mmCIF file with all atom_site columns, C-alpha atoms in Angstrom:
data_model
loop_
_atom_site.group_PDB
_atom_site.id
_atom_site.type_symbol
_atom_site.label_atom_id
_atom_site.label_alt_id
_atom_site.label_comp_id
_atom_site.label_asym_id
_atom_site.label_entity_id
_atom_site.label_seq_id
_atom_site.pdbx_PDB_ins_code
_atom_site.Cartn_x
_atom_site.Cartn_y
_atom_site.Cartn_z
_atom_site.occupancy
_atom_site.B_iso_or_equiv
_atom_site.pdbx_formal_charge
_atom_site.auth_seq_id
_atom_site.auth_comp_id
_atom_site.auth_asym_id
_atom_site.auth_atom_id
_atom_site.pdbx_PDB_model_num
ATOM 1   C CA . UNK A 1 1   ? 7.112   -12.118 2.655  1.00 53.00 ? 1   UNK A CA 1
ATOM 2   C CA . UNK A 1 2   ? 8.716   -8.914  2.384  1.00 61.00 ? 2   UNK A CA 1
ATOM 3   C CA . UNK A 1 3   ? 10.064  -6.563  5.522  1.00 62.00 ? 3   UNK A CA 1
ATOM 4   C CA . UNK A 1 4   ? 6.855   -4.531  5.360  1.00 66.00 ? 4   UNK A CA 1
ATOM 5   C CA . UNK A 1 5   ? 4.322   -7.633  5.568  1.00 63.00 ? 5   UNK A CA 1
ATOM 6   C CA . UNK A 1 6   ? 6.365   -9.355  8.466  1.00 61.00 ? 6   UNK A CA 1
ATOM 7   C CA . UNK A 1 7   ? 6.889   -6.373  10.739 1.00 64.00 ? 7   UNK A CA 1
ATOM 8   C CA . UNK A 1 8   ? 3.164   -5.310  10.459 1.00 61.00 ? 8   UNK A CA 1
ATOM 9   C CA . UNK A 1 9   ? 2.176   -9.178  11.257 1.00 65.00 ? 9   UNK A CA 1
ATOM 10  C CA . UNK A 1 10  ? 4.388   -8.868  14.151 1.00 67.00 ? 10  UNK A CA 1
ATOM 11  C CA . UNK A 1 11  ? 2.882   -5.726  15.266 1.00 62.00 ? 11  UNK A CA 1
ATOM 12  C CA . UNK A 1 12  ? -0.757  -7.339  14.635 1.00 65.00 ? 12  UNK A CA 1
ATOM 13  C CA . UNK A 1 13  ? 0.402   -10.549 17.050 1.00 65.00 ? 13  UNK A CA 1
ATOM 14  C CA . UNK A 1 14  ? 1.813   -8.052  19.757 1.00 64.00 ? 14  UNK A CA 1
ATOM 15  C CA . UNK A 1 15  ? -0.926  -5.575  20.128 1.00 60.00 ? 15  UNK A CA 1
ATOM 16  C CA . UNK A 1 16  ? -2.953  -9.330  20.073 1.00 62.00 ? 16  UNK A CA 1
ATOM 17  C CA . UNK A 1 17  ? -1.145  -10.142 22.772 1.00 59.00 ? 17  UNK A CA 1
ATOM 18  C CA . UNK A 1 18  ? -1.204  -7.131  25.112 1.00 54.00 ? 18  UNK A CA 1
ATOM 19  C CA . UNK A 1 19  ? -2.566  -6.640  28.602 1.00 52.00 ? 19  UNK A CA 1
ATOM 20  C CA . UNK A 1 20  ? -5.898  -4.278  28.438 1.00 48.00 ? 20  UNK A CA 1
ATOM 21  C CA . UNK A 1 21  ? -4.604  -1.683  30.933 1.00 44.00 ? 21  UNK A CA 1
ATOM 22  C CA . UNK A 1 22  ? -1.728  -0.802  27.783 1.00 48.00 ? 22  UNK A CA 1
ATOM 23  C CA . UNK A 1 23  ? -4.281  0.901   25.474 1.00 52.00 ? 23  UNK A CA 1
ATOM 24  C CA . UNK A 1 24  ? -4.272  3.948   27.886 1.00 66.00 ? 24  UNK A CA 1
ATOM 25  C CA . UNK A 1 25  ? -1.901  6.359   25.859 1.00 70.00 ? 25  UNK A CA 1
ATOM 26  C CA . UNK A 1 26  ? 0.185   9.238   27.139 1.00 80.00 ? 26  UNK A CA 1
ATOM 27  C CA . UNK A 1 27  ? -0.267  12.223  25.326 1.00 83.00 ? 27  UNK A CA 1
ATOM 28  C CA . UNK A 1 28  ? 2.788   11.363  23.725 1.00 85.00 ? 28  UNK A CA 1
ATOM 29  C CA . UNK A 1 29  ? 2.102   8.188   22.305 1.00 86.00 ? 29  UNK A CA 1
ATOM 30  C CA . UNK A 1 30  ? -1.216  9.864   21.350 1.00 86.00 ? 30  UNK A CA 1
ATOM 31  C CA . UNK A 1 31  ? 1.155   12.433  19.256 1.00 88.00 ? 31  UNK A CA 1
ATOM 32  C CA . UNK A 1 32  ? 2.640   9.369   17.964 1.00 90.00 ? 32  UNK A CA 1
ATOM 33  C CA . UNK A 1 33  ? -0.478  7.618   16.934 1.00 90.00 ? 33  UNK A CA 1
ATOM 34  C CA . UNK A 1 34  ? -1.916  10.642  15.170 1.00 90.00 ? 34  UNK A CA 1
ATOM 35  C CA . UNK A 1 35  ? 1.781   11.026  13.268 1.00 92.00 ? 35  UNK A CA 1
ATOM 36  C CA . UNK A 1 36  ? 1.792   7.192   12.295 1.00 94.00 ? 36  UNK A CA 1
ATOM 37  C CA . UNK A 1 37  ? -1.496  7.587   10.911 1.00 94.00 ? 37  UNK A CA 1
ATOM 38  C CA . UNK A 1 38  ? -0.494  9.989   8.546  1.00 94.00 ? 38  UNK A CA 1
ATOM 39  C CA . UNK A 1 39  ? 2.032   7.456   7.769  1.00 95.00 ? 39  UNK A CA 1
ATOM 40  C CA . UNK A 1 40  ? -0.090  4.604   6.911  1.00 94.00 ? 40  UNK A CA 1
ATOM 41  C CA . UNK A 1 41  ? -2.081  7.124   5.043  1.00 94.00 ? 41  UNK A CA 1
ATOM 42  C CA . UNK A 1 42  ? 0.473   8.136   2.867  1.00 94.00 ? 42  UNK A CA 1
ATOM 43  C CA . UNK A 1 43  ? 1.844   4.471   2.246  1.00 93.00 ? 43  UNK A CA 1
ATOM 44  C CA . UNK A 1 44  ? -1.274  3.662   1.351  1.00 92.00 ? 44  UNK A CA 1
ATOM 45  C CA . UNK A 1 45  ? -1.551  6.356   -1.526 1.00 93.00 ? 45  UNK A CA 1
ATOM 46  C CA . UNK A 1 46  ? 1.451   5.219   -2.961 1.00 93.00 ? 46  UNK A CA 1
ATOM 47  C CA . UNK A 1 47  ? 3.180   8.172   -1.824 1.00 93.00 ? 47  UNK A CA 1
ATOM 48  C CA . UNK A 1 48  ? 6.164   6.468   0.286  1.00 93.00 ? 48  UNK A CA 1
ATOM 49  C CA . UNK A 1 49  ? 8.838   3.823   -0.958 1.00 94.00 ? 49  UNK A CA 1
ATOM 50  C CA . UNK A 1 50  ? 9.858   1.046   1.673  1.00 95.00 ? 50  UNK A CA 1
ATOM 51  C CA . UNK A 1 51  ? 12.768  2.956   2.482  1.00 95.00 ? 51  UNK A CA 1
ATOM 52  C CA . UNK A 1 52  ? 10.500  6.776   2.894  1.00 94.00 ? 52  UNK A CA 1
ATOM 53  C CA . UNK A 1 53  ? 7.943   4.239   5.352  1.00 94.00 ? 53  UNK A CA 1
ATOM 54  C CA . UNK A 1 54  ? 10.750  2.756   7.441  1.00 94.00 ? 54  UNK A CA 1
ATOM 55  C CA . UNK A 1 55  ? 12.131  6.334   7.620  1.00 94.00 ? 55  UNK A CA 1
ATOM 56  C CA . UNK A 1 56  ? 8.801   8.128   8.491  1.00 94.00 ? 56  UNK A CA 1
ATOM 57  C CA . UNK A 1 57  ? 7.718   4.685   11.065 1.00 94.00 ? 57  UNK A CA 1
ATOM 58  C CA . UNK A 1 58  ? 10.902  5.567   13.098 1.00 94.00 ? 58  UNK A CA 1
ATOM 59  C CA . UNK A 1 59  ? 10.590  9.052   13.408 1.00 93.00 ? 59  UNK A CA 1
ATOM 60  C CA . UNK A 1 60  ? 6.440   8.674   14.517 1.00 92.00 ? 60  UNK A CA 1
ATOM 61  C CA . UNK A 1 61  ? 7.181   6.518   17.138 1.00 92.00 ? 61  UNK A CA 1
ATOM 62  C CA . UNK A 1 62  ? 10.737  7.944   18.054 1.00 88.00 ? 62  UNK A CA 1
ATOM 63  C CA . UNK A 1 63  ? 12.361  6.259   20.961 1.00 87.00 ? 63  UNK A CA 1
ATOM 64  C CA . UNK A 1 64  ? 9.428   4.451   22.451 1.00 90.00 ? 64  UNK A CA 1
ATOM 65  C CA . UNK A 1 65  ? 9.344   0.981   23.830 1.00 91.00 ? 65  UNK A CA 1
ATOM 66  C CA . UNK A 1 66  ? 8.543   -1.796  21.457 1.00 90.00 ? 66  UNK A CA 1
ATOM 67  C CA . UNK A 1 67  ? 5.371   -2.773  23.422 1.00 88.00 ? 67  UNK A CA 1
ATOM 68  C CA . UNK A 1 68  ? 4.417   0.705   23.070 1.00 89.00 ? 68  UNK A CA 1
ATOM 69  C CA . UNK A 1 69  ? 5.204   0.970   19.373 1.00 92.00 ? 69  UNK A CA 1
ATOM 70  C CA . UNK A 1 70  ? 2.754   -1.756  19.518 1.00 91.00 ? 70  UNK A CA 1
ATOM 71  C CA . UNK A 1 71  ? -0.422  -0.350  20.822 1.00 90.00 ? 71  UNK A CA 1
ATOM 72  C CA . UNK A 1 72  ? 1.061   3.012   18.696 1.00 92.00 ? 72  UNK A CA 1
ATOM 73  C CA . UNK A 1 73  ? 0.304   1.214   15.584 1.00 92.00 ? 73  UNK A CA 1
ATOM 74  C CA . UNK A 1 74  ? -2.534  -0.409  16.480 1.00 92.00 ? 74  UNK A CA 1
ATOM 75  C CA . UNK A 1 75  ? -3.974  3.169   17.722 1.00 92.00 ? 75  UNK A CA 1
ATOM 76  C CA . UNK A 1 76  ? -3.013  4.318   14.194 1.00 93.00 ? 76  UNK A CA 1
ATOM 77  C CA . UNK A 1 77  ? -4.651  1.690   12.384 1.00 92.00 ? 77  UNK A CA 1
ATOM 78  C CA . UNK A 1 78  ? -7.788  2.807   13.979 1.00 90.00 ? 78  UNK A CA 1
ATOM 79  C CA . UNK A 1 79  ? -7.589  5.884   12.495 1.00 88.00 ? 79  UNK A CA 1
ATOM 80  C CA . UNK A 1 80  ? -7.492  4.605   9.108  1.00 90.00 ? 80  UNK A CA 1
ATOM 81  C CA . UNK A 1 81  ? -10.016 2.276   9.558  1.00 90.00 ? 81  UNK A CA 1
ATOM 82  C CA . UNK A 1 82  ? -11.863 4.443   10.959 1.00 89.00 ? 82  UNK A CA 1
ATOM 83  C CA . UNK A 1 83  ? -11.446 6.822   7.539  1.00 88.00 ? 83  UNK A CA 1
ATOM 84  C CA . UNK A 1 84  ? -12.697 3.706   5.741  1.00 88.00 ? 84  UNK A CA 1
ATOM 85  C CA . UNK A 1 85  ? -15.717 2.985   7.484  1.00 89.00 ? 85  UNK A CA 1
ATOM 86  C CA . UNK A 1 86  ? -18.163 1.761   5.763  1.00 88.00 ? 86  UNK A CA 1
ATOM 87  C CA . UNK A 1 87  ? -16.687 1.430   2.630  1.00 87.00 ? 87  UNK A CA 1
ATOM 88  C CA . UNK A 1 88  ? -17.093 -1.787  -0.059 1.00 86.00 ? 88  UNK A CA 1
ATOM 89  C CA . UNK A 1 89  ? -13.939 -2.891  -1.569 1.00 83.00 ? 89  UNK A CA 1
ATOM 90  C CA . UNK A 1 90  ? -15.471 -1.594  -4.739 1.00 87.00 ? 90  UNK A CA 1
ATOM 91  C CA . UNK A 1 91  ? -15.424 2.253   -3.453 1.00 90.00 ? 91  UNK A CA 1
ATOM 92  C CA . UNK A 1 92  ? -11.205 2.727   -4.001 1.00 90.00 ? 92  UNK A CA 1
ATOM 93  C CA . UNK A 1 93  ? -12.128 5.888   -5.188 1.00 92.00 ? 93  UNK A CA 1
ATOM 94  C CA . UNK A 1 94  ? -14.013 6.811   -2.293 1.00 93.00 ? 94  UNK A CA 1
ATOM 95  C CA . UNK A 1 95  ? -10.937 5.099   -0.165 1.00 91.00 ? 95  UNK A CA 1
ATOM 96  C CA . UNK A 1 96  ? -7.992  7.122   -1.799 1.00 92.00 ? 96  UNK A CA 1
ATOM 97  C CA . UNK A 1 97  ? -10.356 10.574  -1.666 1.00 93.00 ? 97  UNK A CA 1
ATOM 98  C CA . UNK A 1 98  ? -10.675 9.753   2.274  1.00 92.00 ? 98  UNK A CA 1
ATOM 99  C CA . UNK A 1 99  ? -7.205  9.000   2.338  1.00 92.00 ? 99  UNK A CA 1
ATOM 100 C CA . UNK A 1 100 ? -5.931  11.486  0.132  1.00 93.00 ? 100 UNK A CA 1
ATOM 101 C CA . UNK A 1 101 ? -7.961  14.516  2.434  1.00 92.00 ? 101 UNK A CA 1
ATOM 102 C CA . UNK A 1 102 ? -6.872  13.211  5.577  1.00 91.00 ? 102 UNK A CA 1
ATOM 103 C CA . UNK A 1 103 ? -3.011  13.397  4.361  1.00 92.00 ? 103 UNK A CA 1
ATOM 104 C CA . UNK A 1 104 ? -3.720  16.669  3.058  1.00 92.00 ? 104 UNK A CA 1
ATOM 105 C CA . UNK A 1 105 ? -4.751  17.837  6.634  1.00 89.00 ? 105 UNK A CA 1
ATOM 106 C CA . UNK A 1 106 ? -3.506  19.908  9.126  1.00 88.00 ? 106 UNK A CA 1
ATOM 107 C CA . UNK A 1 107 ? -3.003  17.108  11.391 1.00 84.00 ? 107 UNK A CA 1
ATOM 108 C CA . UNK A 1 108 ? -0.483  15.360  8.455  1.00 88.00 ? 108 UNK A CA 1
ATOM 109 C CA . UNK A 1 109 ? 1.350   18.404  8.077  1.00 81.00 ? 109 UNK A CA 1
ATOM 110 C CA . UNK A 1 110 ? 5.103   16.708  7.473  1.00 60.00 ? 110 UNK A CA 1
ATOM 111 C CA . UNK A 1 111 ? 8.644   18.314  6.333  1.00 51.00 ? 111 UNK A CA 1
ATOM 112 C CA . UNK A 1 112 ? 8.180   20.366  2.754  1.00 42.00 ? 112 UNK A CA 1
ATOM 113 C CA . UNK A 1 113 ? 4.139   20.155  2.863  1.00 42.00 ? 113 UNK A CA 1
ATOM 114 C CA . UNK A 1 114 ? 3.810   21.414  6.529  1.00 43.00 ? 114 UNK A CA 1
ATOM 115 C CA . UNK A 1 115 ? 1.707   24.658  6.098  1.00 40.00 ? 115 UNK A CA 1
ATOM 116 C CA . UNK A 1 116 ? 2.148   28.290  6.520  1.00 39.00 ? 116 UNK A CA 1
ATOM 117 C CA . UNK A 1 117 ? -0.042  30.270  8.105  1.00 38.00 ? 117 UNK A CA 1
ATOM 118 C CA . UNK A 1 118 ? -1.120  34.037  8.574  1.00 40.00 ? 118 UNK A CA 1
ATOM 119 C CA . UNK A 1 119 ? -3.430  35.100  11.371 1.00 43.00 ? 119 UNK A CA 1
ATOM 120 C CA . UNK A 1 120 ? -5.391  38.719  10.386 1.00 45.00 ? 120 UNK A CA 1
ATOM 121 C CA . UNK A 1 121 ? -6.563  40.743  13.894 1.00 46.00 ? 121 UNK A CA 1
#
């Protein structure tokens, strides 16, 4: 099991293992969930190495506590599932489109493909 496959189980078990009252997020862990998103999203393309993930996973959820980091991820995973709603395994094309719009968004703006703007009066 690689580094990637045993933190995420160990994210899984903790979120699993959470009280209720911790899915209430802060506006900052909010921030945090939308970032990590974009994360997953990209992994998921392909786009990141295990290095670029680990790199990009520790700046989304900054200095946070690891039982928030927890309901973080699992926050984040509900965006992405909720991208792939509805899908068959047999739509990947349908999957990576989703996938590959959402990471193009405004709300995954990261580093070199954050976007410039110009606002006419």
């Amino acid at each position: 099991m690689n580094f990637r496959s045993a933190f995420l189980l160990s994210l899984v078990m903790g979120v699993l293992s959470l009280p209720t009252h911790a899915l209430t997020l802060s506006s900052v862990e909010l921030n945090a969930a939308a970032h990590l998103g974009c994360v997953l999203a990209d992994d998921a393309l392909g786009y990141l190495n295990e290095d670029q993930f680990n790199s990009r996973f520790d700046e989304a959820v900054g200095d946070l506590s690891e039982a928030q980091v927890d309901v973080i991820y699992a926050k984040a995973l509900g965006y992405i599932d909720g991208l792939l709603f509805g899908l068959s395994s047999g739509e990947m094309d349908v999957a990576n489109s989703r996938l590959e719009t959402y990471s193009n968004s405004e709300a995954c703006a990261y580093g070199a493909q954050a976007v410039s703007r110009t606002v006419s009066l």
